[in-house]
Amino acid sequence: MTPNNGGTANRDTSVRHRPGPFGPARILLPEDQKIETIRDIETTASALERMVDTGFSQIPVVNEDGDIIGIFSWQSFGKRMSEIHSLNVDLSKLAVKDTDLARAQFIDPELFIDTETDWSEIDHVLVGDKQNLLGVLTITDVLGRLNDFAEAFVLLYEIEHEIRDLIVDVYPGGELSEVFEGLSRRSAGPEEAAAAGLKQLIEGDSPAISDKKLTKAIQFAANLLQRACQTRPVTDLKDFTFAQYREVIFNRDNWPRFEAVFDSPRDLLNMDFEKINDLRNTVFHFRRSITPRDTDRLRRFRDKLRYDRNLYNSKDRQLATSS
């Protein structure tokens, strides 16, 4: 991304649509940000007071026509103050236009902010142009978005580890291999059914079935069988998808064991797992921004898994001690 000085002719209007945590610049602007500008003839004292009141580190400066001509900031004020400190000038009465204004750097609202963006020498950019400003985007805004996704990734990592540890606790020792075998059998079920149906169709004498339907059935079965050949057996919990965790836990044959851990209605817990899986897909595929509500849901789900597992193991230890 190369910001410019706000001219509409040379403004970077390229739009790159691809998945990522950052998205277009307009999406990264804080929702509650209000557009603040200050006239170039106002005093630095007035500008500083406005910045303190709004909590901004910089404020766009406009001329009499309303065009943005630069940026007044703590840094620009400090530079100017260091240059004229020996002069008999009242800095509080100095006009904003007479300070060392930073150049206004504009980017298109639809420009995607990504990992190629060099923020090493940029504290902020203006989203829009000098006649139509949408807001000020700072490095803090960008890093805040990255932090939201990073926190969600870490929570999902912890959730999956809690689930794996829980399955190991419920199926200790060699019993875990039975879980892998059962999952592999259920995964291969559709392919085996397709193969059996195909065999019956080919070997049987059924004139009612047209060549077109036969061809379609053969193609369908062949695709499923090809998928079965490409699917390797599950031999490690690390290979599980989140959907397979759900399949193991909520399978009716396995549920009695896990019910002792969760002590919650099966359907209710399954719904919670499904929502976490949906949120996991949202995070991993960067489908939208991560909200505090999302993070809270992940954190509460992780804490529930941790609490239920610890309580289950504590009961097991008590039983072992008493026996």
mmCIF file of C-alpha atoms in Angstrom:
data_model
loop_
_atom_site.group_PDB
_atom_site.id
_atom_site.type_symbol
_atom_site.label_atom_id
_atom_site.label_comp_id
_atom_site.label_asym_id
_atom_site.label_seq_id
_atom_site.Cartn_x
_atom_site.Cartn_y
_atom_site.Cartn_z
ATOM 1 C CA MET A 1 0.000 0.000 0.000
ATOM 2 C CA THR A 2 1.374 3.398 -0.992
ATOM 3 C CA PRO A 3 -0.524 6.310 0.557
ATOM 4 C CA ASN A 4 -0.645 9.603 -1.389
ATOM 5 C CA ASN A 5 -1.417 13.238 -0.754
ATOM 6 C CA GLY A 6 -5.131 13.112 -1.515
ATOM 7 C CA GLY A 7 -5.335 14.017 -5.178
ATOM 8 C CA THR A 8 -8.104 12.131 -6.916
ATOM 9 C CA ALA A 9 -6.008 11.617 -10.035
ATOM 10 C CA ASN A 10 -3.191 9.653 -8.424
ATOM 11 C CA ARG A 11 -5.029 8.105 -5.488
ATOM 12 C CA ASP A 12 -4.535 4.347 -5.205
ATOM 13 C CA THR A 13 -7.962 2.926 -6.036
ATOM 14 C CA SER A 14 -6.871 -0.667 -6.582
ATOM 15 C CA VAL A 15 -9.103 -3.137 -4.782
ATOM 16 C CA ARG A 16 -7.699 -6.526 -3.850
ATOM 17 C CA HIS A 17 -10.320 -8.959 -2.679
ATOM 18 C CA ARG A 18 -8.793 -11.888 -0.860
ATOM 19 C CA PRO A 19 -9.284 -13.519 2.510
ATOM 20 C CA GLY A 20 -7.308 -12.135 5.410
ATOM 21 C CA PRO A 21 -7.738 -10.631 8.861
ATOM 22 C CA PHE A 22 -7.552 -7.013 7.765
ATOM 23 C CA GLY A 23 -10.018 -6.397 4.958
ATOM 24 C CA PRO A 24 -10.709 -3.051 3.224
ATOM 25 C CA ALA A 25 -9.666 0.126 5.001
ATOM 26 C CA ARG A 26 -13.231 1.337 5.635
ATOM 27 C CA ILE A 27 -13.993 -1.825 7.640
ATOM 28 C CA LEU A 28 -11.042 -1.219 9.948
ATOM 29 C CA LEU A 29 -12.164 2.245 11.010
ATOM 30 C CA PRO A 30 -13.478 2.296 14.595
ATOM 31 C CA GLU A 31 -17.281 2.247 14.521
ATOM 32 C CA ASP A 32 -17.585 5.052 17.063
ATOM 33 C CA GLN A 33 -15.002 7.330 15.437
ATOM 34 C CA LYS A 34 -16.292 10.834 14.736
ATOM 35 C CA ILE A 35 -14.742 12.933 11.988
ATOM 36 C CA GLU A 36 -12.791 15.765 13.605
ATOM 37 C CA THR A 37 -11.044 18.536 11.647
ATOM 38 C CA ILE A 38 -9.620 21.911 12.605
ATOM 39 C CA ARG A 39 -9.134 25.118 10.631
ATOM 40 C CA ASP A 40 -5.602 26.061 9.707
ATOM 41 C CA ILE A 41 -5.968 29.494 11.320
ATOM 42 C CA GLU A 42 -6.912 28.175 14.757
ATOM 43 C CA THR A 43 -4.315 28.193 17.525
ATOM 44 C CA THR A 44 -2.228 25.235 18.593
ATOM 45 C CA ALA A 45 -3.737 25.591 22.073
ATOM 46 C CA SER A 46 -7.184 25.012 20.570
ATOM 47 C CA ALA A 47 -5.921 22.046 18.532
ATOM 48 C CA LEU A 48 -4.266 20.438 21.551
ATOM 49 C CA GLU A 49 -7.405 20.914 23.631
ATOM 50 C CA ARG A 50 -9.503 19.237 20.918
ATOM 51 C CA MET A 51 -7.089 16.298 20.785
ATOM 52 C CA VAL A 52 -7.204 15.844 24.553
ATOM 53 C CA ASP A 53 -11.012 15.975 24.569
ATOM 54 C CA THR A 54 -11.392 13.443 21.738
ATOM 55 C CA GLY A 55 -8.484 11.191 22.707
ATOM 56 C CA PHE A 56 -6.961 11.512 19.223
ATOM 57 C CA SER A 57 -3.220 11.657 18.626
ATOM 58 C CA GLN A 58 -3.699 13.627 15.424
ATOM 59 C CA ILE A 59 -6.329 15.781 13.744
ATOM 60 C CA PRO A 60 -6.737 16.728 10.048
ATOM 61 C CA VAL A 61 -6.270 20.416 9.211
ATOM 62 C CA VAL A 62 -8.535 22.095 6.628
ATOM 63 C CA ASN A 63 -8.290 25.397 4.751
ATOM 64 C CA GLU A 64 -11.063 27.910 4.125
ATOM 65 C CA ASP A 65 -12.393 25.739 1.279
ATOM 66 C CA GLY A 66 -12.683 22.726 3.561
ATOM 67 C CA ASP A 67 -9.875 20.818 1.842
ATOM 68 C CA ILE A 68 -7.500 18.830 4.037
ATOM 69 C CA ILE A 69 -4.013 20.327 3.788
ATOM 70 C CA GLY A 70 -2.145 18.345 6.448
ATOM 71 C CA ILE A 71 -2.203 16.656 9.834
ATOM 72 C CA PHE A 72 -1.591 18.303 13.194
ATOM 73 C CA SER A 73 -0.273 15.883 15.828
ATOM 74 C CA TRP A 74 1.608 15.776 19.101
ATOM 75 C CA GLN A 75 4.681 14.854 17.108
ATOM 76 C CA SER A 76 4.367 17.735 14.650
ATOM 77 C CA PHE A 77 3.779 20.184 17.496
ATOM 78 C CA GLY A 78 6.801 18.853 19.377
ATOM 79 C CA LYS A 79 9.055 19.210 16.342
ATOM 80 C CA ARG A 80 7.988 22.797 15.796
ATOM 81 C CA MET A 81 8.381 23.606 19.489
ATOM 82 C CA SER A 82 11.950 22.273 19.490
ATOM 83 C CA GLU A 83 12.796 24.463 16.497
ATOM 84 C CA ILE A 84 11.488 27.771 17.858
ATOM 85 C CA HIS A 85 11.962 27.366 21.594
ATOM 86 C CA SER A 86 14.666 30.069 21.597
ATOM 87 C CA LEU A 87 12.432 32.602 19.833
ATOM 88 C CA ASN A 88 10.133 34.975 21.641
ATOM 89 C CA VAL A 89 6.987 33.218 20.372
ATOM 90 C CA ASP A 90 3.934 32.258 22.403
ATOM 91 C CA LEU A 91 3.412 28.685 21.232
ATOM 92 C CA SER A 92 -0.137 28.562 22.548
ATOM 93 C CA LYS A 93 -1.100 31.382 20.162
ATOM 94 C CA LEU A 94 0.752 29.954 17.177
ATOM 95 C CA ALA A 95 -1.569 29.185 14.238
ATOM 96 C CA VAL A 96 -1.909 25.534 13.361
ATOM 97 C CA LYS A 97 -0.764 26.241 9.777
ATOM 98 C CA ASP A 98 2.541 27.559 11.149
ATOM 99 C CA THR A 99 3.444 24.275 12.820
ATOM 100 C CA ASP A 100 5.230 21.390 11.136
ATOM 101 C CA LEU A 101 2.104 19.744 9.691
ATOM 102 C CA ALA A 102 2.501 16.155 8.583
ATOM 103 C CA ARG A 103 1.587 15.390 4.987
ATOM 104 C CA ALA A 104 -1.938 14.080 4.571
ATOM 105 C CA GLN A 105 -1.681 10.510 3.271
ATOM 106 C CA PHE A 106 -4.893 9.142 1.751
ATOM 107 C CA ILE A 107 -5.949 5.621 0.814
ATOM 108 C CA ASP A 108 -9.051 4.401 -0.974
ATOM 109 C CA PRO A 109 -11.797 3.079 1.351
ATOM 110 C CA GLU A 110 -11.891 -0.203 -0.609
ATOM 111 C CA LEU A 111 -8.137 -0.813 -0.510
ATOM 112 C CA PHE A 112 -7.302 -4.022 1.331
ATOM 113 C CA ILE A 113 -4.840 -3.629 4.193
ATOM 114 C CA ASP A 114 -2.654 -6.723 4.247
ATOM 115 C CA THR A 115 0.727 -8.029 5.295
ATOM 116 C CA GLU A 116 2.430 -6.208 2.409
ATOM 117 C CA THR A 117 1.544 -2.861 3.936
ATOM 118 C CA ASP A 118 4.629 -1.181 5.374
ATOM 119 C CA TRP A 119 3.651 0.591 8.591
ATOM 120 C CA SER A 120 7.227 1.116 9.757
ATOM 121 C CA GLU A 121 7.141 4.827 8.904
ATOM 122 C CA ILE A 122 3.377 5.383 8.991
ATOM 123 C CA ASP A 123 1.441 6.169 12.167
ATOM 124 C CA HIS A 124 -1.836 6.869 10.407
ATOM 125 C CA VAL A 125 -3.536 7.275 7.039
ATOM 126 C CA LEU A 126 -6.696 9.084 5.995
ATOM 127 C CA VAL A 127 -9.402 6.909 4.490
ATOM 128 C CA GLY A 128 -11.050 8.747 1.584
ATOM 129 C CA ASP A 129 -9.792 11.937 -0.054
ATOM 130 C CA LYS A 130 -9.382 15.598 0.846
ATOM 131 C CA GLN A 131 -12.986 16.382 -0.109
ATOM 132 C CA ASN A 132 -14.570 13.257 1.386
ATOM 133 C CA LEU A 133 -12.909 11.945 4.546
ATOM 134 C CA LEU A 134 -14.324 8.767 6.089
ATOM 135 C CA GLY A 135 -11.931 8.613 9.020
ATOM 136 C CA VAL A 136 -8.389 8.270 10.315
ATOM 137 C CA LEU A 137 -6.921 4.766 10.346
ATOM 138 C CA THR A 138 -4.040 4.258 12.773
ATOM 139 C CA ILE A 139 -1.552 1.458 13.280
ATOM 140 C CA THR A 140 -3.345 0.780 16.574
ATOM 141 C CA ASP A 141 -6.573 0.049 14.673
ATOM 142 C CA VAL A 142 -4.774 -2.400 12.381
ATOM 143 C CA LEU A 143 -2.954 -4.160 15.207
ATOM 144 C CA GLY A 144 -6.199 -4.305 17.182
ATOM 145 C CA ARG A 145 -7.842 -6.265 14.366
ATOM 146 C CA LEU A 146 -4.879 -8.631 14.225
ATOM 147 C CA ASN A 147 -5.035 -9.102 17.995
ATOM 148 C CA ASP A 148 -8.742 -10.043 17.788
ATOM 149 C CA PHE A 149 -7.966 -12.879 15.384
ATOM 150 C CA ALA A 150 -4.845 -13.943 17.280
ATOM 151 C CA GLU A 151 -6.819 -14.242 20.523
ATOM 152 C CA ALA A 152 -9.518 -16.284 18.766
ATOM 153 C CA PHE A 153 -6.894 -18.592 17.239
ATOM 154 C CA VAL A 154 -5.307 -19.210 20.641
ATOM 155 C CA LEU A 155 -8.678 -19.949 22.265
ATOM 156 C CA LEU A 156 -9.578 -22.419 19.498
ATOM 157 C CA TYR A 157 -6.180 -24.071 19.933
ATOM 158 C CA GLU A 158 -6.862 -24.470 23.656
ATOM 159 C CA ILE A 159 -10.396 -25.757 23.008
ATOM 160 C CA GLU A 160 -9.166 -28.480 20.667
ATOM 161 C CA HIS A 161 -6.503 -29.546 23.162
ATOM 162 C CA GLU A 162 -9.109 -29.727 25.924
ATOM 163 C CA ILE A 163 -11.310 -31.922 23.719
ATOM 164 C CA ARG A 164 -8.418 -34.236 22.868
ATOM 165 C CA ASP A 165 -7.403 -34.570 26.505
ATOM 166 C CA LEU A 166 -11.011 -35.249 27.450
ATOM 167 C CA ILE A 167 -11.329 -38.049 24.886
ATOM 168 C CA VAL A 168 -8.098 -39.593 26.186
ATOM 169 C CA ASP A 169 -9.447 -39.424 29.746
ATOM 170 C CA VAL A 170 -12.676 -41.159 28.746
ATOM 171 C CA TYR A 171 -10.905 -43.798 26.632
ATOM 172 C CA PRO A 172 -7.672 -44.600 28.492
ATOM 173 C CA GLY A 173 -4.971 -46.916 27.205
ATOM 174 C CA GLY A 174 -5.782 -49.210 24.313
ATOM 175 C CA GLU A 175 -9.458 -48.255 24.278
ATOM 176 C CA LEU A 176 -8.635 -45.242 22.146
ATOM 177 C CA SER A 177 -7.828 -47.473 19.172
ATOM 178 C CA GLU A 178 -11.463 -48.637 19.249
ATOM 179 C CA VAL A 179 -12.536 -45.023 18.812
ATOM 180 C CA PHE A 180 -10.319 -44.681 15.739
ATOM 181 C CA GLU A 181 -11.644 -47.911 14.247
ATOM 182 C CA GLY A 182 -15.258 -46.950 14.867
ATOM 183 C CA LEU A 183 -14.746 -43.536 13.299
ATOM 184 C CA SER A 184 -13.040 -45.048 10.251
ATOM 185 C CA ARG A 185 -15.910 -47.522 9.824
ATOM 186 C CA ARG A 186 -18.533 -44.795 10.010
ATOM 187 C CA SER A 187 -16.557 -42.591 7.622
ATOM 188 C CA ALA A 188 -16.349 -45.423 5.098
ATOM 189 C CA GLY A 189 -20.075 -46.209 5.377
ATOM 190 C CA PRO A 190 -21.285 -44.092 2.420
ATOM 191 C CA GLU A 191 -18.553 -45.433 0.147
ATOM 192 C CA GLU A 192 -19.298 -49.039 1.096
ATOM 193 C CA ALA A 193 -23.013 -48.486 0.505
ATOM 194 C CA ALA A 194 -22.279 -46.997 -2.891
ATOM 195 C CA ALA A 195 -20.075 -49.929 -3.837
ATOM 196 C CA ALA A 196 -22.742 -52.431 -2.759
ATOM 197 C CA GLY A 197 -25.427 -50.570 -4.676
ATOM 198 C CA LEU A 198 -23.250 -50.385 -7.761
ATOM 199 C CA LYS A 199 -22.504 -54.099 -7.620
ATOM 200 C CA GLN A 200 -26.188 -54.938 -7.252
ATOM 201 C CA LEU A 201 -27.066 -52.650 -10.145
ATOM 202 C CA ILE A 202 -24.459 -54.115 -12.479
ATOM 203 C CA GLU A 203 -25.076 -57.762 -11.607
ATOM 204 C CA GLY A 204 -28.871 -57.505 -11.509
ATOM 205 C CA ASP A 205 -31.185 -57.690 -14.489
ATOM 206 C CA SER A 206 -33.275 -54.524 -14.281
ATOM 207 C CA PRO A 207 -34.626 -53.381 -17.674
ATOM 208 C CA ALA A 208 -36.513 -50.527 -16.007
ATOM 209 C CA ILE A 209 -33.223 -48.705 -15.426
ATOM 210 C CA SER A 210 -32.186 -46.653 -18.451
ATOM 211 C CA ASP A 211 -28.604 -46.360 -19.657
ATOM 212 C CA LYS A 212 -28.584 -42.701 -18.575
ATOM 213 C CA LYS A 213 -29.515 -43.542 -14.992
ATOM 214 C CA LEU A 214 -27.035 -46.400 -14.944
ATOM 215 C CA THR A 215 -24.244 -44.131 -16.117
ATOM 216 C CA LYS A 216 -25.144 -41.529 -13.490
ATOM 217 C CA ALA A 217 -25.192 -44.157 -10.737
ATOM 218 C CA ILE A 218 -21.821 -45.521 -11.824
ATOM 219 C CA GLN A 219 -20.276 -42.047 -11.863
ATOM 220 C CA PHE A 220 -21.657 -41.244 -8.418
ATOM 221 C CA ALA A 221 -20.389 -44.491 -6.919
ATOM 222 C CA ALA A 222 -17.020 -44.132 -8.612
ATOM 223 C CA ASN A 223 -16.549 -40.659 -7.142
ATOM 224 C CA LEU A 224 -17.349 -41.904 -3.645
ATOM 225 C CA LEU A 225 -15.038 -44.880 -4.013
ATOM 226 C CA GLN A 226 -12.269 -42.608 -5.225
ATOM 227 C CA ARG A 227 -12.742 -40.451 -2.148
ATOM 228 C CA ALA A 228 -12.577 -43.547 0.051
ATOM 229 C CA CYS A 229 -9.280 -44.547 -1.513
ATOM 230 C CA GLN A 230 -7.848 -41.098 -0.825
ATOM 231 C CA THR A 231 -8.992 -41.015 2.815
ATOM 232 C CA ARG A 232 -6.345 -42.343 5.140
ATOM 233 C CA PRO A 233 -7.384 -44.099 8.345
ATOM 234 C CA VAL A 234 -7.559 -41.937 11.460
ATOM 235 C CA THR A 235 -4.834 -43.030 13.879
ATOM 236 C CA ASP A 236 -4.215 -39.910 15.965
ATOM 237 C CA LEU A 237 -6.438 -37.355 17.670
ATOM 238 C CA LYS A 238 -4.353 -34.628 16.023
ATOM 239 C CA ASP A 239 -5.780 -35.762 12.675
ATOM 240 C CA PHE A 240 -9.370 -35.179 13.794
ATOM 241 C CA THR A 241 -11.498 -32.443 12.326
ATOM 242 C CA PHE A 242 -13.814 -30.598 14.681
ATOM 243 C CA ALA A 243 -16.731 -32.435 13.086
ATOM 244 C CA GLN A 244 -15.058 -35.731 13.997
ATOM 245 C CA TYR A 245 -14.714 -34.642 17.616
ATOM 246 C CA ARG A 246 -18.465 -34.110 17.633
ATOM 247 C CA GLU A 247 -19.048 -37.439 15.943
ATOM 248 C CA VAL A 248 -17.040 -39.286 18.584
ATOM 249 C CA ILE A 249 -18.586 -37.517 21.569
ATOM 250 C CA PHE A 250 -22.221 -37.456 20.464
ATOM 251 C CA ASN A 251 -22.370 -40.851 18.797
ATOM 252 C CA ARG A 252 -25.123 -42.723 20.658
ATOM 253 C CA ASP A 253 -22.796 -45.622 21.416
ATOM 254 C CA ASN A 254 -20.194 -43.311 22.963
ATOM 255 C CA TRP A 255 -22.422 -40.735 24.638
ATOM 256 C CA PRO A 256 -22.982 -42.653 27.910
ATOM 257 C CA ARG A 257 -19.277 -42.265 28.669
ATOM 258 C CA PHE A 258 -19.187 -38.565 27.865
ATOM 259 C CA GLU A 259 -22.441 -37.869 29.674
ATOM 260 C CA ALA A 260 -20.597 -38.650 32.900
ATOM 261 C CA VAL A 261 -18.157 -35.850 32.036
ATOM 262 C CA PHE A 262 -20.508 -33.083 30.952
ATOM 263 C CA ASP A 263 -23.633 -33.841 32.974
ATOM 264 C CA SER A 264 -25.590 -31.810 30.386
ATOM 265 C CA PRO A 265 -28.348 -32.704 27.907
ATOM 266 C CA ARG A 266 -26.842 -34.291 24.813
ATOM 267 C CA ASP A 267 -28.756 -32.151 22.303
ATOM 268 C CA LEU A 268 -27.936 -28.918 24.110
ATOM 269 C CA LEU A 269 -24.240 -29.686 24.276
ATOM 270 C CA ASN A 270 -24.199 -30.803 20.649
ATOM 271 C CA MET A 271 -25.713 -27.448 19.691
ATOM 272 C CA ASP A 272 -22.941 -25.652 21.609
ATOM 273 C CA PHE A 273 -20.293 -27.698 19.803
ATOM 274 C CA GLU A 274 -21.924 -26.862 16.468
ATOM 275 C CA LYS A 275 -21.853 -23.132 17.218
ATOM 276 C CA ILE A 276 -18.184 -23.326 18.168
ATOM 277 C CA ASN A 277 -17.475 -25.197 14.942
ATOM 278 C CA ASP A 278 -19.239 -22.470 12.938
ATOM 279 C CA LEU A 279 -17.238 -19.810 14.754
ATOM 280 C CA ARG A 280 -14.054 -21.786 14.147
ATOM 281 C CA ASN A 281 -14.739 -21.731 10.400
ATOM 282 C CA THR A 282 -15.387 -17.997 10.584
ATOM 283 C CA VAL A 283 -12.031 -17.419 12.273
ATOM 284 C CA PHE A 284 -9.962 -19.763 10.114
ATOM 285 C CA HIS A 285 -11.412 -18.421 6.851
ATOM 286 C CA PHE A 286 -11.492 -14.742 7.932
ATOM 287 C CA ARG A 287 -15.158 -14.454 6.979
ATOM 288 C CA ARG A 288 -15.789 -11.381 9.118
ATOM 289 C CA SER A 289 -14.366 -9.396 11.988
ATOM 290 C CA ILE A 290 -14.145 -11.002 15.419
ATOM 291 C CA THR A 291 -16.376 -9.377 18.023
ATOM 292 C CA PRO A 292 -15.987 -9.341 21.814
ATOM 293 C CA ARG A 293 -19.056 -11.587 21.930
ATOM 294 C CA ASP A 294 -17.242 -14.162 19.758
ATOM 295 C CA THR A 295 -14.190 -14.114 21.987
ATOM 296 C CA ASP A 296 -16.345 -14.401 25.095
ATOM 297 C CA ARG A 297 -18.175 -17.425 23.653
ATOM 298 C CA LEU A 298 -14.881 -19.169 22.893
ATOM 299 C CA ARG A 299 -13.468 -18.380 26.327
ATOM 300 C CA ARG A 300 -16.571 -19.621 28.161
ATOM 301 C CA PHE A 301 -16.642 -22.821 26.092
ATOM 302 C CA ARG A 302 -12.974 -23.484 26.846
ATOM 303 C CA ASP A 303 -13.538 -22.853 30.546
ATOM 304 C CA LYS A 304 -16.524 -25.213 30.592
ATOM 305 C CA LEU A 305 -14.494 -27.995 28.962
ATOM 306 C CA ARG A 306 -11.676 -27.433 31.428
ATOM 307 C CA TYR A 307 -13.991 -27.362 34.447
ATOM 308 C CA ASP A 308 -15.957 -30.482 33.423
ATOM 309 C CA ARG A 309 -12.796 -32.414 32.651
ATOM 310 C CA ASN A 310 -11.114 -31.488 35.934
ATOM 311 C CA LEU A 311 -14.253 -32.384 37.882
ATOM 312 C CA TYR A 312 -14.502 -35.737 36.081
ATOM 313 C CA ASN A 313 -10.872 -36.578 36.835
ATOM 314 C CA SER A 314 -11.294 -35.485 40.441
ATOM 315 C CA LYS A 315 -14.216 -37.904 40.868
ATOM 316 C CA ASP A 316 -12.165 -40.673 39.288
ATOM 317 C CA ARG A 317 -9.327 -40.069 41.734
ATOM 318 C CA GLN A 318 -11.735 -40.127 44.670
ATOM 319 C CA LEU A 319 -13.184 -43.445 43.506
ATOM 320 C CA ALA A 320 -9.714 -44.899 43.070
ATOM 321 C CA THR A 321 -8.717 -43.760 46.566
ATOM 322 C CA SER A 322 -11.854 -45.132 48.215
ATOM 323 C CA SER A 323 -11.489 -48.508 46.527
#
